[in-house]
Short mmCIF file of N, CA, C and O and ligand atoms in Angstrom, two decimals:
data_model
loop_
_atom_site.label_atom_id
_atom_site.label_comp_id
_atom_site.label_asym_id
_atom_site.label_seq_id
_atom_site.Cartn_x
_atom_site.Cartn_y
_atom_site.Cartn_z
N UNK A 1 38.01 -3.50 -56.60
CA UNK A 1 36.77 -2.89 -56.10
C UNK A 1 37.12 -1.85 -55.04
O UNK A 1 37.86 -2.13 -54.10
N UNK A 2 36.61 -0.66 -55.20
CA UNK A 2 36.92 0.40 -54.25
C UNK A 2 36.20 0.13 -52.93
O UNK A 2 35.07 -0.34 -52.91
N UNK A 3 36.90 0.42 -51.82
CA UNK A 3 36.29 0.24 -50.51
C UNK A 3 35.69 1.57 -50.05
O UNK A 3 36.27 2.62 -50.30
N UNK A 4 34.58 1.49 -49.39
CA UNK A 4 33.95 2.72 -48.91
C UNK A 4 34.32 2.95 -47.45
O UNK A 4 34.02 2.12 -46.60
N UNK A 5 34.97 4.05 -47.19
CA UNK A 5 35.27 4.43 -45.81
C UNK A 5 34.39 5.61 -45.42
O UNK A 5 34.16 6.51 -46.23
N UNK A 6 33.93 5.62 -44.18
CA UNK A 6 33.11 6.73 -43.70
C UNK A 6 33.96 8.00 -43.64
O UNK A 6 35.19 7.96 -43.64
N UNK A 7 33.28 9.14 -43.56
CA UNK A 7 34.01 10.41 -43.47
C UNK A 7 34.87 10.46 -42.21
O UNK A 7 35.97 11.00 -42.21
N UNK A 8 34.35 9.87 -41.13
CA UNK A 8 35.14 9.88 -39.88
C UNK A 8 36.41 9.06 -40.02
O UNK A 8 37.47 9.44 -39.52
N UNK A 9 36.32 7.91 -40.71
CA UNK A 9 37.52 7.10 -40.92
C UNK A 9 38.53 7.89 -41.75
O UNK A 9 39.72 7.96 -41.42
N UNK A 10 38.03 8.52 -42.81
CA UNK A 10 38.94 9.29 -43.67
C UNK A 10 39.58 10.43 -42.90
O UNK A 10 40.76 10.73 -43.06
N UNK A 11 38.79 11.09 -42.03
CA UNK A 11 39.31 12.20 -41.24
C UNK A 11 40.40 11.73 -40.27
O UNK A 11 41.48 12.31 -40.19
N UNK A 12 40.13 10.63 -39.56
CA UNK A 12 41.10 10.15 -38.57
C UNK A 12 42.34 9.56 -39.25
O UNK A 12 43.42 9.56 -38.68
N UNK A 13 42.18 9.07 -40.49
CA UNK A 13 43.34 8.59 -41.22
C UNK A 13 44.19 9.77 -41.69
O UNK A 13 45.41 9.77 -41.56
N UNK A 14 43.53 10.82 -42.22
CA UNK A 14 44.26 11.97 -42.75
C UNK A 14 44.85 12.83 -41.62
O UNK A 14 45.92 13.42 -41.78
N UNK A 15 44.13 12.90 -40.49
CA UNK A 15 44.58 13.74 -39.35
C UNK A 15 44.55 12.93 -38.07
O UNK A 15 43.74 13.20 -37.18
N UNK A 16 45.39 11.92 -37.95
CA UNK A 16 45.31 11.09 -36.75
C UNK A 16 45.63 11.88 -35.48
O UNK A 16 46.53 12.71 -35.47
N UNK A 17 44.83 11.62 -34.43
CA UNK A 17 45.03 12.29 -33.14
C UNK A 17 45.99 11.48 -32.28
O UNK A 17 45.99 10.25 -32.35
N UNK A 18 46.76 12.19 -31.47
CA UNK A 18 47.59 11.55 -30.44
C UNK A 18 48.66 10.60 -30.99
O UNK A 18 48.95 9.56 -30.40
N UNK A 19 49.24 10.96 -32.14
CA UNK A 19 50.33 10.15 -32.69
C UNK A 19 51.64 10.57 -32.04
O UNK A 19 51.87 11.75 -31.82
N UNK A 20 52.47 9.60 -31.72
CA UNK A 20 53.80 9.92 -31.20
C UNK A 20 54.23 8.98 -30.11
O UNK A 20 53.59 7.97 -29.85
N UNK A 21 55.36 9.35 -29.48
CA UNK A 21 55.90 8.57 -28.38
C UNK A 21 55.68 9.32 -27.09
O UNK A 21 55.37 10.51 -27.11
N UNK A 22 55.88 8.65 -25.96
CA UNK A 22 55.78 9.30 -24.66
C UNK A 22 56.93 8.77 -23.82
O UNK A 22 57.02 7.57 -23.58
N UNK A 23 57.78 9.68 -23.40
CA UNK A 23 58.98 9.26 -22.65
C UNK A 23 58.64 8.81 -21.23
O UNK A 23 59.25 7.89 -20.70
N UNK A 24 57.65 9.47 -20.60
CA UNK A 24 57.37 9.20 -19.18
C UNK A 24 56.06 8.44 -19.00
O UNK A 24 55.33 8.67 -18.04
N UNK A 25 55.75 7.55 -19.94
CA UNK A 25 54.49 6.81 -19.86
C UNK A 25 54.44 5.93 -18.61
O UNK A 25 55.47 5.45 -18.14
N UNK A 26 53.23 5.73 -18.09
CA UNK A 26 53.03 4.83 -16.95
C UNK A 26 52.68 3.43 -17.39
O UNK A 26 52.71 2.48 -16.60
N UNK A 27 52.32 3.28 -18.67
CA UNK A 27 52.04 1.96 -19.23
C UNK A 27 52.30 1.99 -20.71
O UNK A 27 51.90 2.94 -21.39
N UNK A 28 52.99 0.96 -21.22
CA UNK A 28 53.29 0.88 -22.65
C UNK A 28 52.90 -0.52 -23.13
O UNK A 28 53.23 -1.52 -22.48
N UNK A 29 52.18 -0.57 -24.23
CA UNK A 29 51.78 -1.87 -24.77
C UNK A 29 52.08 -1.96 -26.25
O UNK A 29 51.84 -1.00 -26.99
N UNK A 30 52.64 -3.08 -26.67
CA UNK A 30 52.87 -3.29 -28.10
C UNK A 30 52.24 -4.61 -28.50
O UNK A 30 52.43 -5.62 -27.83
N UNK A 31 51.48 -4.58 -29.57
CA UNK A 31 50.83 -5.81 -30.05
C UNK A 31 50.98 -5.92 -31.56
O UNK A 31 51.19 -4.92 -32.25
N UNK A 32 50.86 -7.15 -32.03
CA UNK A 32 50.89 -7.40 -33.47
C UNK A 32 49.55 -7.98 -33.89
O UNK A 32 48.88 -8.66 -33.11
N UNK A 33 49.18 -7.70 -35.13
CA UNK A 33 47.91 -8.22 -35.64
C UNK A 33 48.13 -9.61 -36.22
O UNK A 33 48.98 -9.80 -37.10
N UNK A 34 47.34 -10.56 -35.72
CA UNK A 34 47.52 -11.96 -36.14
C UNK A 34 47.22 -12.15 -37.62
O UNK A 34 47.74 -13.05 -38.26
N UNK A 35 46.40 -11.26 -38.18
CA UNK A 35 45.98 -11.44 -39.58
C UNK A 35 47.03 -10.91 -40.55
O UNK A 35 47.41 -11.58 -41.50
N UNK A 36 47.51 -9.69 -40.29
CA UNK A 36 48.36 -9.03 -41.30
C UNK A 36 49.78 -8.82 -40.84
O UNK A 36 50.64 -8.46 -41.64
N UNK A 37 50.06 -8.99 -39.54
CA UNK A 37 51.43 -8.79 -39.04
C UNK A 37 51.75 -7.35 -38.71
O UNK A 37 52.88 -7.04 -38.34
N UNK A 38 50.78 -6.44 -38.85
CA UNK A 38 51.04 -5.04 -38.51
C UNK A 38 51.23 -4.89 -37.01
O UNK A 38 50.77 -5.72 -36.22
N UNK A 39 51.90 -3.79 -36.62
CA UNK A 39 52.29 -3.60 -35.22
C UNK A 39 51.78 -2.27 -34.71
O UNK A 39 51.78 -1.28 -35.44
N UNK A 40 51.39 -2.25 -33.43
CA UNK A 40 50.97 -1.01 -32.79
C UNK A 40 51.55 -0.87 -31.40
O UNK A 40 51.64 -1.86 -30.67
N UNK A 41 51.95 0.34 -31.07
CA UNK A 41 52.46 0.62 -29.74
C UNK A 41 51.63 1.74 -29.13
O UNK A 41 51.36 2.74 -29.80
N UNK A 42 51.22 1.55 -27.89
CA UNK A 42 50.34 2.51 -27.20
C UNK A 42 51.00 2.94 -25.89
O UNK A 42 51.56 2.10 -25.17
N UNK A 43 50.96 4.24 -25.62
CA UNK A 43 51.55 4.79 -24.39
C UNK A 43 50.45 5.47 -23.58
O UNK A 43 49.68 6.26 -24.13
N UNK A 44 50.42 5.20 -22.28
CA UNK A 44 49.41 5.82 -21.40
C UNK A 44 50.07 6.58 -20.27
O UNK A 44 51.01 6.08 -19.64
N UNK A 45 49.59 7.80 -20.02
CA UNK A 45 49.99 8.56 -18.82
C UNK A 45 48.80 8.53 -17.89
O UNK A 45 47.68 8.95 -18.27
N UNK A 46 49.00 8.01 -16.69
CA UNK A 46 47.88 7.77 -15.78
C UNK A 46 48.13 8.46 -14.44
O UNK A 46 49.19 8.27 -13.82
N UNK A 47 47.16 9.26 -14.01
CA UNK A 47 47.24 9.91 -12.69
C UNK A 47 45.95 9.63 -11.94
O UNK A 47 44.86 9.90 -12.47
N UNK A 48 46.08 9.11 -10.73
CA UNK A 48 44.90 8.77 -9.90
C UNK A 48 43.90 7.92 -10.68
O UNK A 48 42.68 8.19 -10.66
N UNK A 49 44.41 6.95 -11.40
CA UNK A 49 43.58 6.01 -12.18
C UNK A 49 42.82 6.67 -13.33
O UNK A 49 41.88 6.08 -13.88
N UNK A 50 43.22 7.89 -13.70
CA UNK A 50 42.61 8.55 -14.87
C UNK A 50 43.67 8.65 -15.98
O UNK A 50 44.83 9.00 -15.71
N UNK A 51 43.26 8.33 -17.19
CA UNK A 51 44.18 8.42 -18.33
C UNK A 51 44.26 9.88 -18.76
O UNK A 51 43.34 10.39 -19.40
N UNK A 52 45.35 10.54 -18.36
CA UNK A 52 45.45 11.98 -18.62
C UNK A 52 46.09 12.24 -19.99
O UNK A 52 45.93 13.33 -20.54
N UNK A 53 46.84 11.28 -20.51
CA UNK A 53 47.40 11.46 -21.86
C UNK A 53 47.62 10.10 -22.50
O UNK A 53 47.79 9.10 -21.81
N UNK A 54 47.58 10.10 -23.82
CA UNK A 54 47.75 8.84 -24.56
C UNK A 54 48.38 9.15 -25.91
O UNK A 54 48.07 10.18 -26.52
N UNK A 55 49.30 8.28 -26.32
CA UNK A 55 49.95 8.43 -27.63
C UNK A 55 50.03 7.05 -28.27
O UNK A 55 50.08 6.03 -27.58
N UNK A 56 50.07 7.04 -29.61
CA UNK A 56 50.27 5.75 -30.28
C UNK A 56 51.14 5.90 -31.51
O UNK A 56 51.24 6.97 -32.10
N UNK A 57 51.78 4.80 -31.85
CA UNK A 57 52.53 4.66 -33.10
C UNK A 57 52.11 3.35 -33.73
O UNK A 57 51.92 2.37 -33.03
N UNK A 58 51.98 3.35 -35.05
CA UNK A 58 51.66 2.08 -35.69
C UNK A 58 52.38 1.91 -37.01
O UNK A 58 52.61 2.88 -37.73
N UNK A 59 52.77 0.68 -37.26
CA UNK A 59 53.16 0.27 -38.60
C UNK A 59 51.96 -0.51 -39.11
O UNK A 59 51.93 -1.72 -39.07
N UNK A 60 50.95 0.21 -39.51
CA UNK A 60 49.72 -0.46 -39.90
C UNK A 60 49.04 0.26 -41.04
O UNK A 60 49.51 1.30 -41.51
N UNK A 61 47.92 -0.27 -41.44
CA UNK A 61 47.19 0.28 -42.58
C UNK A 61 46.37 1.50 -42.15
O UNK A 61 46.32 1.85 -40.98
N UNK A 62 45.69 2.09 -43.11
CA UNK A 62 44.88 3.28 -42.84
C UNK A 62 43.79 3.02 -41.82
O UNK A 62 43.52 3.86 -40.96
N UNK A 63 43.16 1.85 -41.89
CA UNK A 63 42.10 1.53 -40.93
C UNK A 63 42.68 1.37 -39.53
O UNK A 63 42.04 1.75 -38.54
N UNK A 64 43.88 0.84 -39.43
CA UNK A 64 44.53 0.71 -38.11
C UNK A 64 44.85 2.08 -37.54
O UNK A 64 44.65 2.33 -36.34
N UNK A 65 45.29 2.98 -38.39
CA UNK A 65 45.59 4.35 -37.93
C UNK A 65 44.31 5.04 -37.48
O UNK A 65 44.25 5.63 -36.40
N UNK A 66 43.25 4.93 -38.28
CA UNK A 66 41.99 5.60 -37.94
C UNK A 66 41.39 5.04 -36.66
O UNK A 66 40.91 5.79 -35.81
N UNK A 67 41.40 3.72 -36.51
CA UNK A 67 40.79 3.13 -35.31
C UNK A 67 41.62 3.45 -34.07
O UNK A 67 41.07 3.70 -33.00
N UNK A 68 42.94 3.48 -34.21
CA UNK A 68 43.77 3.82 -33.05
C UNK A 68 43.56 5.26 -32.64
O UNK A 68 43.46 5.57 -31.46
N UNK A 69 43.49 6.13 -33.65
CA UNK A 69 43.26 7.54 -33.37
C UNK A 69 41.94 7.71 -32.62
O UNK A 69 41.88 8.40 -31.59
N UNK A 70 40.88 7.09 -33.11
CA UNK A 70 39.58 7.19 -32.44
C UNK A 70 39.64 6.57 -31.04
O UNK A 70 39.10 7.12 -30.08
N UNK A 71 40.32 5.45 -30.91
CA UNK A 71 40.41 4.78 -29.60
C UNK A 71 41.10 5.68 -28.58
O UNK A 71 40.67 5.77 -27.43
N UNK A 72 42.15 6.38 -29.01
CA UNK A 72 42.85 7.26 -28.06
C UNK A 72 41.92 8.39 -27.61
O UNK A 72 41.92 8.77 -26.45
N UNK A 73 41.10 8.89 -28.54
CA UNK A 73 40.16 9.95 -28.16
C UNK A 73 39.11 9.42 -27.19
O UNK A 73 38.68 10.14 -26.29
N UNK A 74 38.71 8.18 -27.39
CA UNK A 74 37.65 7.61 -26.54
C UNK A 74 38.13 7.33 -25.12
O UNK A 74 37.32 7.32 -24.19
N UNK A 75 39.42 7.08 -24.93
CA UNK A 75 39.89 6.74 -23.57
C UNK A 75 40.53 7.92 -22.85
O UNK A 75 40.71 7.87 -21.64
N UNK A 76 40.88 8.96 -23.56
CA UNK A 76 41.54 10.11 -22.92
C UNK A 76 40.58 10.76 -21.92
O UNK A 76 39.42 11.07 -22.27
N UNK A 77 41.04 10.92 -20.70
CA UNK A 77 40.20 11.52 -19.66
C UNK A 77 39.32 10.51 -18.93
O UNK A 77 38.63 10.86 -17.97
N UNK A 78 39.35 9.26 -19.40
CA UNK A 78 38.53 8.22 -18.76
C UNK A 78 39.34 7.50 -17.68
O UNK A 78 40.56 7.58 -17.64
N UNK A 79 38.62 6.76 -16.84
CA UNK A 79 39.30 5.96 -15.82
C UNK A 79 39.89 4.71 -16.46
O UNK A 79 39.47 4.31 -17.56
N UNK A 80 40.86 4.09 -15.78
CA UNK A 80 41.45 2.86 -16.31
C UNK A 80 40.37 1.78 -16.44
O UNK A 80 40.40 0.98 -17.37
N UNK A 81 39.40 1.79 -15.52
CA UNK A 81 38.33 0.79 -15.59
C UNK A 81 37.50 0.96 -16.85
O UNK A 81 37.16 -0.01 -17.54
N UNK A 82 37.19 2.21 -17.17
CA UNK A 82 36.42 2.46 -18.40
C UNK A 82 37.24 2.10 -19.63
O UNK A 82 36.72 1.52 -20.59
N UNK A 83 38.52 2.43 -19.60
CA UNK A 83 39.37 2.19 -20.78
C UNK A 83 39.50 0.70 -21.07
O UNK A 83 39.51 0.28 -22.23
N UNK A 84 39.56 -0.11 -20.01
CA UNK A 84 39.76 -1.54 -20.27
C UNK A 84 38.48 -2.20 -20.79
O UNK A 84 38.52 -3.32 -21.27
N UNK A 85 37.38 -1.46 -20.72
CA UNK A 85 36.12 -2.01 -21.25
C UNK A 85 35.87 -1.59 -22.70
O UNK A 85 34.89 -2.01 -23.31
N UNK A 86 36.78 -0.78 -23.24
CA UNK A 86 36.59 -0.35 -24.63
C UNK A 86 36.77 -1.54 -25.57
O UNK A 86 37.77 -2.26 -25.50
N UNK A 87 35.81 -1.74 -26.43
CA UNK A 87 35.91 -2.85 -27.39
C UNK A 87 36.18 -2.31 -28.79
O UNK A 87 35.88 -1.15 -29.09
N UNK A 88 36.71 -3.19 -29.63
CA UNK A 88 36.95 -2.76 -31.01
C UNK A 88 35.63 -2.44 -31.70
O UNK A 88 35.56 -1.54 -32.54
N UNK A 89 34.56 -3.12 -31.31
CA UNK A 89 33.25 -2.82 -31.92
C UNK A 89 32.82 -1.39 -31.59
O UNK A 89 32.25 -0.70 -32.44
N UNK A 90 33.08 -0.94 -30.35
CA UNK A 90 32.71 0.42 -29.96
C UNK A 90 33.51 1.44 -30.77
O UNK A 90 32.99 2.49 -31.17
N UNK A 91 34.78 1.12 -31.04
CA UNK A 91 35.61 2.03 -31.83
C UNK A 91 35.09 2.09 -33.27
O UNK A 91 34.97 3.16 -33.86
N UNK A 92 34.75 0.93 -33.81
CA UNK A 92 34.22 0.88 -35.18
C UNK A 92 32.92 1.67 -35.27
O UNK A 92 32.70 2.44 -36.21
N UNK A 93 32.05 1.52 -34.25
CA UNK A 93 30.79 2.27 -34.25
C UNK A 93 31.04 3.78 -34.18
O UNK A 93 30.37 4.56 -34.86
N UNK A 94 32.02 4.17 -33.36
CA UNK A 94 32.34 5.60 -33.22
C UNK A 94 32.84 6.18 -34.55
O UNK A 94 32.73 7.39 -34.78
N UNK A 95 33.38 5.31 -35.40
CA UNK A 95 33.87 5.76 -36.72
C UNK A 95 32.79 5.60 -37.81
O UNK A 95 33.11 5.72 -38.99
N UNK A 96 31.57 5.29 -37.40
CA UNK A 96 30.49 5.03 -38.36
C UNK A 96 30.76 3.83 -39.25
O UNK A 96 30.39 3.81 -40.43
N UNK A 97 31.47 2.85 -38.71
CA UNK A 97 31.65 1.58 -39.41
C UNK A 97 32.94 1.48 -40.19
O UNK A 97 33.63 2.46 -40.46
N UNK A 98 33.28 0.22 -40.50
CA UNK A 98 34.45 -0.10 -41.33
C UNK A 98 34.02 -1.18 -42.31
O UNK A 98 33.15 -1.99 -41.99
N UNK A 99 34.63 -1.24 -43.48
CA UNK A 99 34.35 -2.38 -44.37
C UNK A 99 34.68 -3.68 -43.64
O UNK A 99 35.65 -3.74 -42.86
N UNK A 100 33.90 -4.71 -43.86
CA UNK A 100 34.05 -5.96 -43.10
C UNK A 100 35.47 -6.50 -43.15
O UNK A 100 35.99 -6.99 -42.13
N UNK A 101 36.13 -6.39 -44.27
CA UNK A 101 37.48 -6.96 -44.38
C UNK A 101 38.50 -6.17 -43.57
O UNK A 101 39.64 -6.61 -43.42
N UNK A 102 38.12 -4.97 -43.07
CA UNK A 102 39.05 -4.16 -42.30
C UNK A 102 38.74 -4.16 -40.81
O UNK A 102 39.45 -3.52 -40.03
N UNK A 103 37.70 -4.86 -40.39
CA UNK A 103 37.33 -4.85 -38.97
C UNK A 103 38.48 -5.42 -38.12
O UNK A 103 38.72 -4.97 -37.01
N UNK A 104 39.21 -6.39 -38.67
CA UNK A 104 40.32 -6.97 -37.89
C UNK A 104 41.35 -5.91 -37.51
O UNK A 104 42.04 -6.05 -36.51
N UNK A 105 41.46 -4.85 -38.30
CA UNK A 105 42.44 -3.79 -38.01
C UNK A 105 42.11 -3.08 -36.70
O UNK A 105 43.00 -2.61 -35.99
N UNK A 106 40.81 -3.01 -36.36
CA UNK A 106 40.40 -2.30 -35.15
C UNK A 106 40.77 -3.08 -33.90
O UNK A 106 40.83 -2.51 -32.81
N UNK A 107 41.01 -4.37 -34.04
CA UNK A 107 41.39 -5.19 -32.89
C UNK A 107 42.74 -4.75 -32.33
O UNK A 107 42.99 -4.82 -31.13
N UNK A 108 43.58 -4.25 -33.24
CA UNK A 108 44.92 -3.81 -32.82
C UNK A 108 44.83 -2.72 -31.75
O UNK A 108 45.57 -2.75 -30.76
N UNK A 109 43.94 -1.76 -31.95
CA UNK A 109 43.82 -0.65 -30.99
C UNK A 109 43.35 -1.15 -29.63
O UNK A 109 43.91 -0.79 -28.59
N UNK A 110 42.32 -1.97 -29.62
CA UNK A 110 41.80 -2.50 -28.36
C UNK A 110 42.89 -3.29 -27.62
O UNK A 110 43.09 -3.12 -26.42
N UNK A 111 43.59 -4.12 -28.35
CA UNK A 111 44.61 -4.96 -27.70
C UNK A 111 45.80 -4.14 -27.22
O UNK A 111 46.38 -4.44 -26.17
N UNK A 112 46.15 -3.09 -27.96
CA UNK A 112 47.28 -2.25 -27.53
C UNK A 112 46.94 -1.51 -26.24
O UNK A 112 47.79 -1.38 -25.35
N UNK A 113 45.68 -1.05 -26.13
CA UNK A 113 45.26 -0.39 -24.89
C UNK A 113 45.31 -1.38 -23.73
O UNK A 113 45.83 -1.08 -22.65
N UNK A 114 44.82 -2.58 -23.95
CA UNK A 114 44.83 -3.58 -22.88
C UNK A 114 46.25 -3.96 -22.49
O UNK A 114 46.56 -4.14 -21.31
N UNK A 115 47.13 -4.07 -23.48
CA UNK A 115 48.54 -4.40 -23.19
C UNK A 115 49.18 -3.29 -22.37
O UNK A 115 49.97 -3.55 -21.44
N UNK A 116 48.86 -2.03 -22.70
CA UNK A 116 49.43 -0.90 -21.95
C UNK A 116 48.89 -0.86 -20.53
O UNK A 116 49.62 -0.55 -19.58
N UNK A 117 47.60 -1.18 -20.36
CA UNK A 117 47.02 -1.22 -19.02
C UNK A 117 47.63 -2.36 -18.20
O UNK A 117 47.89 -2.22 -17.01
N UNK A 118 47.85 -3.49 -18.86
CA UNK A 118 48.48 -4.63 -18.19
C UNK A 118 49.86 -4.22 -17.68
O UNK A 118 50.23 -4.48 -16.53
N UNK A 119 50.61 -3.52 -18.53
CA UNK A 119 51.94 -3.04 -18.14
C UNK A 119 51.84 -2.08 -16.96
O UNK A 119 52.65 -2.13 -16.03
N UNK A 120 50.82 -1.21 -16.97
CA UNK A 120 50.59 -0.26 -15.87
C UNK A 120 50.39 -1.00 -14.55
O UNK A 120 51.02 -0.67 -13.53
N UNK A 121 49.54 -2.01 -14.56
CA UNK A 121 49.29 -2.78 -13.33
C UNK A 121 50.54 -3.52 -12.88
O UNK A 121 50.86 -3.57 -11.69
N UNK A 122 51.26 -4.08 -13.83
CA UNK A 122 52.47 -4.84 -13.48
C UNK A 122 53.53 -3.93 -12.88
O UNK A 122 54.19 -4.28 -11.92
N UNK A 123 53.69 -2.73 -13.46
CA UNK A 123 54.67 -1.78 -12.92
C UNK A 123 54.32 -1.38 -11.49
O UNK A 123 55.21 -1.12 -10.68
N UNK A 124 53.04 -1.29 -11.19
CA UNK A 124 52.61 -0.91 -9.84
C UNK A 124 52.62 -2.10 -8.89
O UNK A 124 52.33 -1.95 -7.71
N UNK A 125 52.91 -3.29 -9.40
CA UNK A 125 52.93 -4.48 -8.57
C UNK A 125 51.55 -4.94 -8.17
O UNK A 125 51.37 -5.62 -7.15
N UNK A 126 50.54 -4.55 -8.97
CA UNK A 126 49.16 -4.91 -8.66
C UNK A 126 48.73 -6.09 -9.53
O UNK A 126 49.26 -6.29 -10.62
N UNK A 127 47.73 -6.86 -9.07
CA UNK A 127 47.22 -7.94 -9.91
C UNK A 127 46.60 -7.38 -11.19
O UNK A 127 45.95 -6.34 -11.15
N UNK A 128 46.84 -8.05 -12.31
CA UNK A 128 46.31 -7.59 -13.59
C UNK A 128 44.86 -8.05 -13.72
O UNK A 128 44.57 -9.24 -13.63
N UNK A 129 43.92 -7.09 -13.90
CA UNK A 129 42.51 -7.50 -14.04
C UNK A 129 42.33 -8.40 -15.26
O UNK A 129 43.00 -8.21 -16.28
N UNK A 130 41.43 -9.35 -15.19
CA UNK A 130 41.23 -10.26 -16.32
C UNK A 130 40.86 -9.53 -17.61
O UNK A 130 41.17 -9.98 -18.70
N UNK A 131 40.22 -8.34 -17.48
CA UNK A 131 39.83 -7.58 -18.68
C UNK A 131 41.05 -7.12 -19.48
O UNK A 131 40.93 -6.78 -20.65
N UNK A 132 42.22 -7.04 -18.83
CA UNK A 132 43.42 -6.57 -19.53
C UNK A 132 44.11 -7.70 -20.28
O UNK A 132 45.08 -7.45 -20.99
N UNK A 133 43.66 -8.91 -20.11
CA UNK A 133 44.27 -10.00 -20.87
C UNK A 133 43.87 -9.82 -22.33
O UNK A 133 42.72 -9.56 -22.65
N UNK A 134 44.86 -9.98 -23.18
CA UNK A 134 44.61 -9.72 -24.59
C UNK A 134 43.88 -10.89 -25.23
O UNK A 134 44.23 -12.04 -25.05
N UNK A 135 42.87 -10.55 -25.97
CA UNK A 135 42.15 -11.50 -26.80
C UNK A 135 41.61 -12.68 -26.00
O UNK A 135 41.82 -13.83 -26.34
N UNK A 136 40.87 -12.35 -24.93
CA UNK A 136 40.19 -13.42 -24.20
C UNK A 136 38.70 -13.39 -24.51
O UNK A 136 37.91 -14.07 -23.90
N UNK A 137 38.32 -12.53 -25.48
CA UNK A 137 36.88 -12.37 -25.74
C UNK A 137 36.38 -13.30 -26.83
O UNK A 137 35.20 -13.34 -27.11
N UNK A 138 37.31 -14.01 -27.46
CA UNK A 138 36.89 -15.05 -28.40
C UNK A 138 35.93 -14.50 -29.46
O UNK A 138 34.95 -15.15 -29.82
N UNK A 139 36.23 -13.30 -29.96
CA UNK A 139 35.30 -12.64 -30.88
C UNK A 139 35.48 -13.11 -32.32
O UNK A 139 34.63 -12.90 -33.16
N UNK A 140 36.64 -13.71 -32.61
CA UNK A 140 36.96 -14.20 -33.95
C UNK A 140 37.08 -13.09 -34.99
O UNK A 140 37.19 -13.36 -36.17
N UNK A 141 37.04 -11.83 -34.53
CA UNK A 141 37.14 -10.73 -35.49
C UNK A 141 38.51 -10.70 -36.14
O UNK A 141 38.64 -10.37 -37.32
N UNK A 142 39.54 -11.04 -35.37
CA UNK A 142 40.89 -10.90 -35.91
C UNK A 142 41.43 -12.22 -36.42
O UNK A 142 42.48 -12.23 -37.06
N UNK A 143 40.76 -13.29 -36.15
CA UNK A 143 41.28 -14.58 -36.58
C UNK A 143 42.30 -15.14 -35.60
O UNK A 143 42.73 -16.29 -35.72
N UNK A 144 42.69 -14.31 -34.61
CA UNK A 144 43.73 -14.73 -33.68
C UNK A 144 43.27 -15.80 -32.72
O UNK A 144 44.07 -16.55 -32.17
N UNK A 145 41.94 -15.87 -32.48
CA UNK A 145 41.45 -16.87 -31.53
C UNK A 145 40.90 -18.11 -32.24
O UNK A 145 40.20 -18.91 -31.66
N UNK A 146 41.20 -18.24 -33.50
CA UNK A 146 40.89 -19.48 -34.21
C UNK A 146 39.51 -19.52 -34.84
O UNK A 146 38.70 -18.67 -34.63
FE1 FES B 1 47.03 -4.74 -40.87
FE2 FES B 1 44.88 -3.27 -41.15
S1 FES B 1 45.77 -4.58 -42.64
S2 FES B 1 46.06 -3.55 -39.37
#
């Protein structure tokens, strides 16, 4: 059965934004998807608590690439506080939806951002905000929380 992807998903899959590595990142996060085993790495450049640049790499499916691409666009130029509040649901909405069986792929982007922010706080020797803890929202979208 063919899956229906929105035009935005197809666009971000075909032309993903902010793909690559960052040598001088202030925070780096790598996470794996509990459902499929795919991996994502997120790099953040942060100045005065503003995310001035972001890059990502993924060994993931098309939906993971599209959601990560959209997530990077949503947090670029935002404060770290705003970025840590980004949810996978918000990313899915910004893409005009995902097929239900692919929603778990969007969790990868949210968790990679949180992991990178956690790394940023740890590098600065600051307490890690509870919002940066990965998968404490018990959303069951990814199956990782049981
Ligand atoms: Fe693994 Fe989509 S199937 S992230």
